[in-house]
Amino acid sequence: MTFIRLFAPIRRLLKPMSQPLVLSALAQFAAKTAGRNMTRVAYVAVTVGVATMILLTVAPVFEAAHFWIGMVLWLCLVYFVFEWLVRLRHMANQGRLRLYVFSSSGVVDGLGALAVPVALLAGVEPRTAWLLGVLWVLKVVPGIPGLRQLRRVLVIESGSLLSVLVIFLMVLCLGSVAVYFLERDVQPQTFGSVPQALWWAMATLTTVGYGDVVPITPLGRLVAAFVMISGLGVFGLWTGILATGFAAETRRDNFLKTWDSVSKVPFFAALGPAAIADVTNVLRTMDLPPRTMIIRKGQQGDCMYFIAAGEVEVDLPGKKVTLGEGAFFGEMALLGNSLRSANISTTKLSKLLVLDLVDFRLLMARHPDLAETIDTEATRRALENK
Amino acid sequence: MTFIRLFAPIRRLLKPMSQPLVLSALAQFAAKTAGRNMTRVAYVAVTVGVATMILLTVAPVFEAAHFWIGMVLWLCLVYFVFEWLVRLRHMANQGRLRLYVFSSSGVVDGLGALAVPVALLAGVEPRTAWLLGVLWVLKVVPGIPGLRQLRRVLVIESGSLLSVLVIFLMVLCLGSVAVYFLERDVQPQTFGSVPQALWWAMATLTTVGYGDVVPITPLGRLVAAFVMISGLGVFGLWTGILATGFAAETRRDNFLKTWDSVSKVPFFAALGPAAIADVTNVLRTMDLPPRTMIIRKGQQGDCMYFIAAGEVEVDLPGKKVTLGEGAFFGEMALLGNSLRSANISTTKLSKLLVLDLVDFRLLMARHPDLAETIDTEATRRALENK
Amino acid sequence: MTFIRLFAPIRRLLKPMSQPLVLSALAQFAAKTAGRNMTRVAYVAVTVGVATMILLTVAPVFEAAHFWIGMVLWLCLVYFVFEWLVRLRHMANQGRLRLYVFSSSGVVDGLGALAVPVALLAGVEPRTAWLLGVLWVLKVVPGIPGLRQLRRVLVIESGSLLSVLVIFLMVLCLGSVAVYFLERDVQPQTFGSVPQALWWAMATLTTVGYGDVVPITPLGRLVAAFVMISGLGVFGLWTGILATGFAAETRRDNFLKTWDSVSKVPFFAALGPAAIADVTNVLRTMDLPPRTMIIRKGQQGDCMYFIAAGEVEVDLPGKKVTLGEGAFFGEMALLGNSLRSANISTTKLSKLLVLDLVDFRLLMARHPDLAETIDTEATRRALENK
Amino acid sequence: MTFIRLFAPIRRLLKPMSQPLVLSALAQFAAKTAGRNMTRVAYVAVTVGVATMILLTVAPVFEAAHFWIGMVLWLCLVYFVFEWLVRLRHMANQGRLRLYVFSSSGVVDGLGALAVPVALLAGVEPRTAWLLGVLWVLKVVPGIPGLRQLRRVLVIESGSLLSVLVIFLMVLCLGSVAVYFLERDVQPQTFGSVPQALWWAMATLTTVGYGDVVPITPLGRLVAAFVMISGLGVFGLWTGILATGFAAETRRDNFLKTWDSVSKVPFFAALGPAAIADVTNVLRTMDLPPRTMIIRKGQQGDCMYFIAAGEVEVDLPGKKVTLGEGAFFGEMALLGNSLRSANISTTKLSKLLVLDLVDFRLLMARHPDLAETIDTEATRRALENK
């Protein structure tokens, strides 16, 4: 019964899809989807698919809208299968089929496309089979912005993290055996075996503390107190390690992202390598879509901008001035006049380098020549604008 | 019935308010309230209003004092409406009406003034309508001291925080579907659908652990253990990211606050830019109201002070010496004599720059000329005081 | 009945105490207790007193040993009263009575001495009155080693911590009103008023999560999820702020402690101020009681020691060499020979400065002259020892 | 009955073990096990032994497989006894018997070998006696990679950590006495004595929050709220201290590990000590087993490698080039060409020093001569490879 109800949509779905117009649109779309990791459509499909899968398990909702739920799930599945096939062909054309299939993103794509159909064909109850749709969320992983950074932290600090994990497991074992020994006669239902005590120790060490299993003898509670404090310690160590690793990684990441842009700005190119490294350390990159307002007239300003790529338009009274790659603006904010004197916005996709007031001052202290150059340019510009 | 009881106070309230004396006092007050963000009265109104609103929901208290509760709530509301209107007029006069209304503080002011009346007019049960008074707490937001700093951290680290959030959601989905699958037959009441399992996963991942929904099958508990450990990891990453961001922001903020004051002290003006940056990095600013004791005779001292603005009075035996902007005092503590030799207090609102012993020593190591200047001045002063 | 039972010991106690021999011993002890903050006896009294007070509340233990419990409590109380009176006289003699009485340690001493007697005299049930003995734990506060450091962190970061607290309270208010609104009809027992909802919100935001009050409607749970995640955020900010502050404070504290010792070592005195600051940054101080083994022959070594105060004895084959203030030893470990070649122990209370291998290498890189001096001395010593 | 069932395996076990062939194999194995701390066999024995001990407490599993469980436990125990005896003999031969027996690893080995047999001989019920097998997990401790680092952090920060612990205990005492006083009449079952209140306070301060004991009076809940917030504070301080300590320790540890390798690379030997310290600070060491692929042709590269020990093979088209100790490779990735141009793998156990792009750039800024040397070598190599 349920089985049939969930399969009904697929038949309705296949009919319009086989028409030539739809097929050619799909071909165009396929070209797009093959190259990049996650298209916007894929994000929507993952979100909608997983949300629908969750609704599927809510009995009243399913009763009321089983057709639509089935339809959406099948649509998502068809999309993921389609995406996978397109990528397989694309990779096969480039001779990287094998590399792709066994790469992490290939495995995730394959799982997303095959898990549910295979389960359905294997005769698993459909509502259970669709639960495998949760694997679709894994497709989001490669698109997470700071993932590379996170992974590096985990790899570099793996030694320390492992140590903490071992200590965690040791406290877990010792604590649960001790509490099992102390509580088993008083609470045979909840502390009747070490695995049950382990469950308690786990919830306690991680400070989750469900309270479904709780020691009641004085000695058992004393052991529990030690386990709790150990939990705080483990937590603190864990956080300390990750915080340490993250601080280093963030600095490094920012340096890498900024370095390439800095070398494109002629203004910095004249500096020696020591100054460039200093400058790179304090600049932040900013990617802006076209027609974005960067500076609003009359606002307080505390930074200046260098254009690494793209173009901005300065909206001066009576005329519009265009600044291209390598130019800078907003320097008046750093030279004493904190009110912005004109609107400035991008005209195309631009990459800007932002220099904050604090860093400007620190930089000027170490490289006074930089200050002079900016000063000269600012004076020239002020005269020109009069 | 309740409706009428809650409206009764407003009539009593309006009568005295329409008298000419009250009206002129209000006008004076209005001038004050228009410019600044939060007057002291506003803080009191928010605190009293929200506290009363909370009391309103406690049945016995409401029964006993419904008149006074209504009175206070109406008073607060009237104040917020009045404040909003005054600001609207003030902004209209300055031609910034539109900017204000759609600014965050304008929206918050508008919500505080309109939410409850609109709800009352829309026929919502009064005791429910007054619950919207909780929105008044939002008026406090712009007055939070470190908010700008917090926001900058969140913006700059948004990439990393988002990554952690995505990982968090992914573990949430995978964990809850797995536990739903494993527990649904054993506990259909509590794990009967994925949303219910999500609720469990949420309480577990955040280490809240209510214990109202708990897996009981061995496999379910194993999955739960993984979710718990992931919770620790997510927590650690989150903390690590925020700690990293905060360290940078605190340094930057202190630098900005101090820089302007440093440049006003002639003592530092003679230094080169590199030394000024160094000095700025180690000084702390301190704002003191008039007639505040800074140094108490006979106390241990471990810092010296520079006067960036204001004036202090040194209470020497027999005479009182006044030190103005740019002067410094307390330097003996850094030159070997750690007991303060006189009482020193401000005569007006002053801004002091504090130099700690540690930083003084580090500074002296890098800029020995600074040490000499302070030494010379101290000797001169010691001779003078004899 | 209970009253009399608890007062019985005092009579027995007073008898032996009034004998002349005991009185003179007390006078001697008083001289000791007046000056210092916490004598070893005081620590014992606090620990024993509080532990006994806790036992007093356990019905079976009290029944079994009410005499001894009463005896111990009275003894502790008598001690604290005695200590307070001695200190009062001591301070009165020094003319600092008023300063002491209103200082924090004076208030704590006074509370410890008077709270229980006053409560007993006021007719409070004795077993309840003795609960005030818990105030004795406050006497430990001034003796906590890192307290000054902790307080400085809290003061300096107070702005940021306050911001987080305000955000915490705001989330608390908004979350609890929202959940009260959503749950009050379904769970009138547990969410019948905003204060009850506040209790839930508190337990959730701090991730304690008792589970005695839990939202059950889908919307209520959604709000709860936001409150939980905010809890993680608040936690992270809090930790981040404290971690940042602590890092700075630890460095500063170490610098201060080491600086004075460094200036006493003639070896460093010859260095310029820049080098001294560098050296101070990397040394650690170590206070050792007399007759402590510092280096054991044959052990691996990774640091060298400078004697800032005290004396050590090198146990060379056949003779014993004594090294006094300003000397250094263990330098071979840093110059390539990592096995210690002799036992070295202190002969009196000594303060040593420890230089680790890592820091030695970094230091040598910046101050090669230091390396030479150490090298020359080591060679001279090696020749001498042959 | 159970007793006999658990002893049955030992008889069967001893028979095959007494055969000469087995005895000689054991002798060979003994030689191996004596020197090192944890052989791979020991790790397996600990894991299997503890897991089996846990299974022993699960009634149905024990019923079904009591023979095999007993067998495995006896095998593990025999192994640990054997290991201990071998080590005792080994140490006795080296004259360090006493040192070993009372060292931490000696005590752990002794406990692992003797605890269970002694308990069995003392007539403890066998299933209870075997619980002592949990002590075997302690054998893992000396093998934990980052342990030394963790211990140093704990030692150096012990002052601060102790302060936090004292604050923790003080809040615990004050909070539990206050809540006991407020709740004892309302909930005599759960708050009938201070120890019971302490149990609640412990679970609350550590944010575990079981919920088995919860205050219900308004005042009790207010005190509980303060305890909860203190819990957050204690947690934050703890984490902050550990994070601070860890950051310093990680830097130091990396420096120590790298320094020795750096001095072996002739390329760096020519540098002055300042440059060597700089280089050591940014390099990471990497230990690789033989025949490991380091660089894969066509991959993106962002680091170069120096060979501190071992040998690598470059798989160039048509020939294979071997690079030995002191050579470097992968430098093209840092000089602009980010695609790796050849496969490179180790031929024997090698220690490599990794220089990341970021650090390379920072290093070049400070030591331009280094850049030139690498550049020259890269050009020479490129010509050679043509």
mmCIF file of N, CA and C in Angstrom, chain A residues 273-328:
data_model
loop_
_atom_site.group_PDB
_atom_site.id
_atom_site.type_symbol
_atom_site.label_atom_id
_atom_site.label_comp_id
_atom_site.label_asym_id
_atom_site.label_seq_id
_atom_site.Cartn_x
_atom_site.Cartn_y
_atom_site.Cartn_z
ATOM 1 N N PRO A 273 60.645 43.345 0.004
ATOM 2 C CA PRO A 273 59.896 42.159 0.437
ATOM 3 C C PRO A 273 59.478 42.206 1.915
ATOM 4 N N ALA A 274 60.303 42.808 2.768
ATOM 5 C CA ALA A 274 59.939 42.870 4.185
ATOM 6 C C ALA A 274 58.664 43.688 4.369
ATOM 7 N N ALA A 275 58.602 44.843 3.680
ATOM 8 C CA ALA A 275 57.425 45.694 3.792
ATOM 9 C C ALA A 275 56.200 44.998 3.208
ATOM 10 N N ILE A 276 56.401 44.284 2.087
ATOM 11 C CA ILE A 276 55.258 43.588 1.470
ATOM 12 C C ILE A 276 54.691 42.556 2.443
ATOM 13 N N ALA A 277 55.564 41.816 3.097
ATOM 14 C CA ALA A 277 55.083 40.817 4.059
ATOM 15 C C ALA A 277 54.309 41.510 5.178
ATOM 16 N N ASP A 278 54.834 42.636 5.653
ATOM 17 C CA ASP A 278 54.138 43.395 6.687
ATOM 18 C C ASP A 278 52.764 43.838 6.215
ATOM 19 N N VAL A 279 52.733 44.397 4.993
ATOM 20 C CA VAL A 279 51.467 44.892 4.440
ATOM 21 C C VAL A 279 50.473 43.750 4.297
ATOM 22 N N THR A 280 50.956 42.629 3.765
ATOM 23 C CA THR A 280 50.074 41.487 3.550
ATOM 24 C C THR A 280 49.459 41.024 4.864
ATOM 25 N N ASN A 281 50.243 41.100 5.912
ATOM 26 C CA ASN A 281 49.757 40.651 7.212
ATOM 27 C C ASN A 281 48.577 41.461 7.725
ATOM 28 N N VAL A 282 48.491 42.736 7.335
ATOM 29 C CA VAL A 282 47.459 43.581 7.933
ATOM 30 C C VAL A 282 46.280 43.867 7.014
ATOM 31 N N LEU A 283 46.419 43.566 5.717
ATOM 32 C CA LEU A 283 45.290 43.820 4.809
ATOM 33 C C LEU A 283 44.271 42.693 4.892
ATOM 34 N N ARG A 284 43.010 43.050 4.617
ATOM 35 C CA ARG A 284 41.963 42.048 4.472
ATOM 36 C C ARG A 284 41.420 42.142 3.069
ATOM 37 N N THR A 285 41.120 40.990 2.440
ATOM 38 C CA THR A 285 40.504 41.051 1.114
ATOM 39 C C THR A 285 38.992 41.052 1.251
ATOM 40 N N MET A 286 38.322 41.616 0.240
ATOM 41 C CA MET A 286 36.868 41.749 0.267
ATOM 42 C C MET A 286 36.396 41.599 -1.168
ATOM 43 N N ASP A 287 35.535 40.638 -1.425
ATOM 44 C CA ASP A 287 35.002 40.456 -2.776
ATOM 45 C C ASP A 287 33.625 41.075 -2.842
ATOM 46 N N LEU A 288 33.422 41.975 -3.823
ATOM 47 C CA LEU A 288 32.136 42.670 -3.892
ATOM 48 C C LEU A 288 31.492 42.462 -5.253
ATOM 49 N N PRO A 289 30.182 42.214 -5.284
ATOM 50 C CA PRO A 289 29.461 42.120 -6.550
ATOM 51 C C PRO A 289 29.349 43.522 -7.187
ATOM 52 N N PRO A 290 28.994 43.613 -8.477
ATOM 53 C CA PRO A 290 28.871 44.925 -9.125
ATOM 54 C C PRO A 290 27.796 45.774 -8.460
ATOM 55 N N ARG A 291 27.935 47.087 -8.622
ATOM 56 C CA ARG A 291 26.943 48.041 -8.136
ATOM 57 C C ARG A 291 26.687 47.935 -6.627
ATOM 58 N N THR A 292 27.734 47.701 -5.877
ATOM 59 C CA THR A 292 27.625 47.697 -4.414
ATOM 60 C C THR A 292 28.209 48.994 -3.877
ATOM 61 N N MET A 293 27.479 49.638 -3.001
ATOM 62 C CA MET A 293 27.972 50.859 -2.367
ATOM 63 C C MET A 293 29.060 50.476 -1.366
ATOM 64 N N ILE A 294 30.238 51.057 -1.499
ATOM 65 C CA ILE A 294 31.323 50.756 -0.565
ATOM 66 C C ILE A 294 31.386 51.835 0.515
ATOM 67 N N ILE A 295 31.377 53.103 0.057
ATOM 68 C CA ILE A 295 31.461 54.230 0.982
ATOM 69 C C ILE A 295 30.237 55.100 0.765
ATOM 70 N N ARG A 296 29.612 55.526 1.859
ATOM 71 C CA ARG A 296 28.433 56.384 1.767
ATOM 72 C C ARG A 296 28.851 57.760 2.280
ATOM 73 N N LYS A 297 28.532 58.778 1.532
ATOM 74 C CA LYS A 297 28.910 60.151 1.898
ATOM 75 C C LYS A 297 28.379 60.490 3.291
ATOM 76 N N GLY A 298 29.222 61.098 4.115
ATOM 77 C CA GLY A 298 28.763 61.540 5.428
ATOM 78 C C GLY A 298 28.937 60.519 6.532
ATOM 79 N N GLN A 299 29.218 59.256 6.132
ATOM 80 C CA GLN A 299 29.463 58.227 7.149
ATOM 81 C C GLN A 299 30.816 58.437 7.812
ATOM 82 N N GLN A 300 30.972 57.847 9.014
ATOM 83 C CA GLN A 300 32.274 57.789 9.641
ATOM 84 C C GLN A 300 33.096 56.724 8.937
ATOM 85 N N GLY A 301 34.373 56.996 8.696
ATOM 86 C CA GLY A 301 35.201 55.983 8.051
ATOM 87 C C GLY A 301 36.401 55.644 8.906
ATOM 88 N N ASP A 302 36.807 54.401 8.902
ATOM 89 C CA ASP A 302 38.023 54.052 9.641
ATOM 90 C C ASP A 302 38.903 53.096 8.866
ATOM 91 N N CYS A 303 38.790 53.153 7.530
ATOM 92 C CA CYS A 303 39.669 52.312 6.730
ATOM 93 C C CYS A 303 39.815 52.889 5.330
ATOM 94 N N MET A 304 40.871 52.489 4.631
ATOM 95 C CA MET A 304 41.007 52.877 3.232
ATOM 96 C C MET A 304 41.028 51.607 2.392
ATOM 97 N N TYR A 305 40.871 51.764 1.063
ATOM 98 C CA TYR A 305 40.733 50.601 0.200
ATOM 99 C C TYR A 305 41.729 50.664 -0.954
ATOM 100 N N PHE A 306 42.259 49.520 -1.334
ATOM 101 C CA PHE A 306 43.049 49.405 -2.560
ATOM 102 C C PHE A 306 42.279 48.483 -3.497
ATOM 103 N N ILE A 307 42.287 48.816 -4.788
ATOM 104 C CA ILE A 307 41.551 47.975 -5.743
ATOM 105 C C ILE A 307 42.507 46.938 -6.315
ATOM 106 N N ALA A 308 42.282 45.674 -5.963
ATOM 107 C CA ALA A 308 43.135 44.599 -6.473
ATOM 108 C C ALA A 308 42.619 44.122 -7.825
ATOM 109 N N ALA A 309 41.307 44.180 -8.015
ATOM 110 C CA ALA A 309 40.699 43.801 -9.294
ATOM 111 C C ALA A 309 39.352 44.486 -9.376
ATOM 112 N N GLY A 310 38.910 44.787 -10.609
ATOM 113 C CA GLY A 310 37.623 45.440 -10.780
ATOM 114 C C GLY A 310 37.742 46.949 -10.921
ATOM 115 N N GLU A 311 36.701 47.642 -10.579
ATOM 116 C CA GLU A 311 36.618 49.083 -10.847
ATOM 117 C C GLU A 311 35.598 49.697 -9.906
ATOM 118 N N VAL A 312 35.866 50.925 -9.454
ATOM 119 C CA VAL A 312 34.862 51.624 -8.642
ATOM 120 C C VAL A 312 34.595 53.000 -9.240
ATOM 121 N N GLU A 313 33.453 53.563 -8.871
ATOM 122 C CA GLU A 313 33.044 54.859 -9.398
ATOM 123 C C GLU A 313 32.882 55.810 -8.229
ATOM 124 N N VAL A 314 33.580 56.957 -8.278
ATOM 125 C CA VAL A 314 33.453 57.949 -7.219
ATOM 126 C C VAL A 314 32.440 58.998 -7.681
ATOM 127 N N ASP A 315 31.423 59.208 -6.871
ATOM 128 C CA ASP A 315 30.313 60.091 -7.256
ATOM 129 C C ASP A 315 30.573 61.515 -6.741
ATOM 130 N N LEU A 316 31.484 62.248 -7.393
ATOM 131 C CA LEU A 316 31.824 63.605 -6.958
ATOM 132 C C LEU A 316 30.748 64.580 -7.428
ATOM 133 N N PRO A 317 30.616 65.727 -6.773
ATOM 134 C CA PRO A 317 29.581 66.687 -7.203
ATOM 135 C C PRO A 317 29.849 67.124 -8.635
ATOM 136 N N GLY A 318 28.914 66.826 -9.524
ATOM 137 C CA GLY A 318 29.035 67.271 -10.902
ATOM 138 C C GLY A 318 29.688 66.299 -11.852
ATOM 139 N N LYS A 319 30.549 65.409 -11.333
ATOM 140 C CA LYS A 319 31.212 64.465 -12.239
ATOM 141 C C LYS A 319 31.405 63.108 -11.560
ATOM 142 N N LYS A 320 31.631 62.098 -12.382
ATOM 143 C CA LYS A 320 31.887 60.769 -11.842
ATOM 144 C C LYS A 320 33.289 60.354 -12.254
ATOM 145 N N VAL A 321 34.079 59.962 -11.275
ATOM 146 C CA VAL A 321 35.443 59.537 -11.571
ATOM 147 C C VAL A 321 35.528 58.027 -11.413
ATOM 148 N N THR A 322 36.179 57.376 -12.352
ATOM 149 C CA THR A 322 36.337 55.923 -12.286
ATOM 150 C C THR A 322 37.754 55.574 -11.846
ATOM 151 N N LEU A 323 37.858 54.697 -10.876
ATOM 152 C CA LEU A 323 39.170 54.234 -10.430
ATOM 153 C C LEU A 323 39.323 52.758 -10.769
ATOM 154 N N GLY A 324 40.460 52.401 -11.380
ATOM 155 C CA GLY A 324 40.642 51.007 -11.803
ATOM 156 C C GLY A 324 41.612 50.264 -10.924
ATOM 157 N N GLU A 325 42.039 49.108 -11.408
ATOM 158 C CA GLU A 325 42.961 48.251 -10.671
ATOM 159 C C GLU A 325 44.194 49.008 -10.214
ATOM 160 N N GLY A 326 44.582 48.820 -8.977
ATOM 161 C CA GLY A 326 45.805 49.429 -8.454
ATOM 162 C C GLY A 326 45.561 50.767 -7.781
ATOM 163 N N ALA A 327 44.410 51.377 -8.009
ATOM 164 C CA ALA A 327 44.126 52.661 -7.371
ATOM 165 C C ALA A 327 43.724 52.450 -5.912
ATOM 166 N N PHE A 328 43.735 53.548 -5.140
ATOM 167 C CA PHE A 328 43.230 53.435 -3.771
ATOM 168 C C PHE A 328 42.298 54.594 -3.487
#
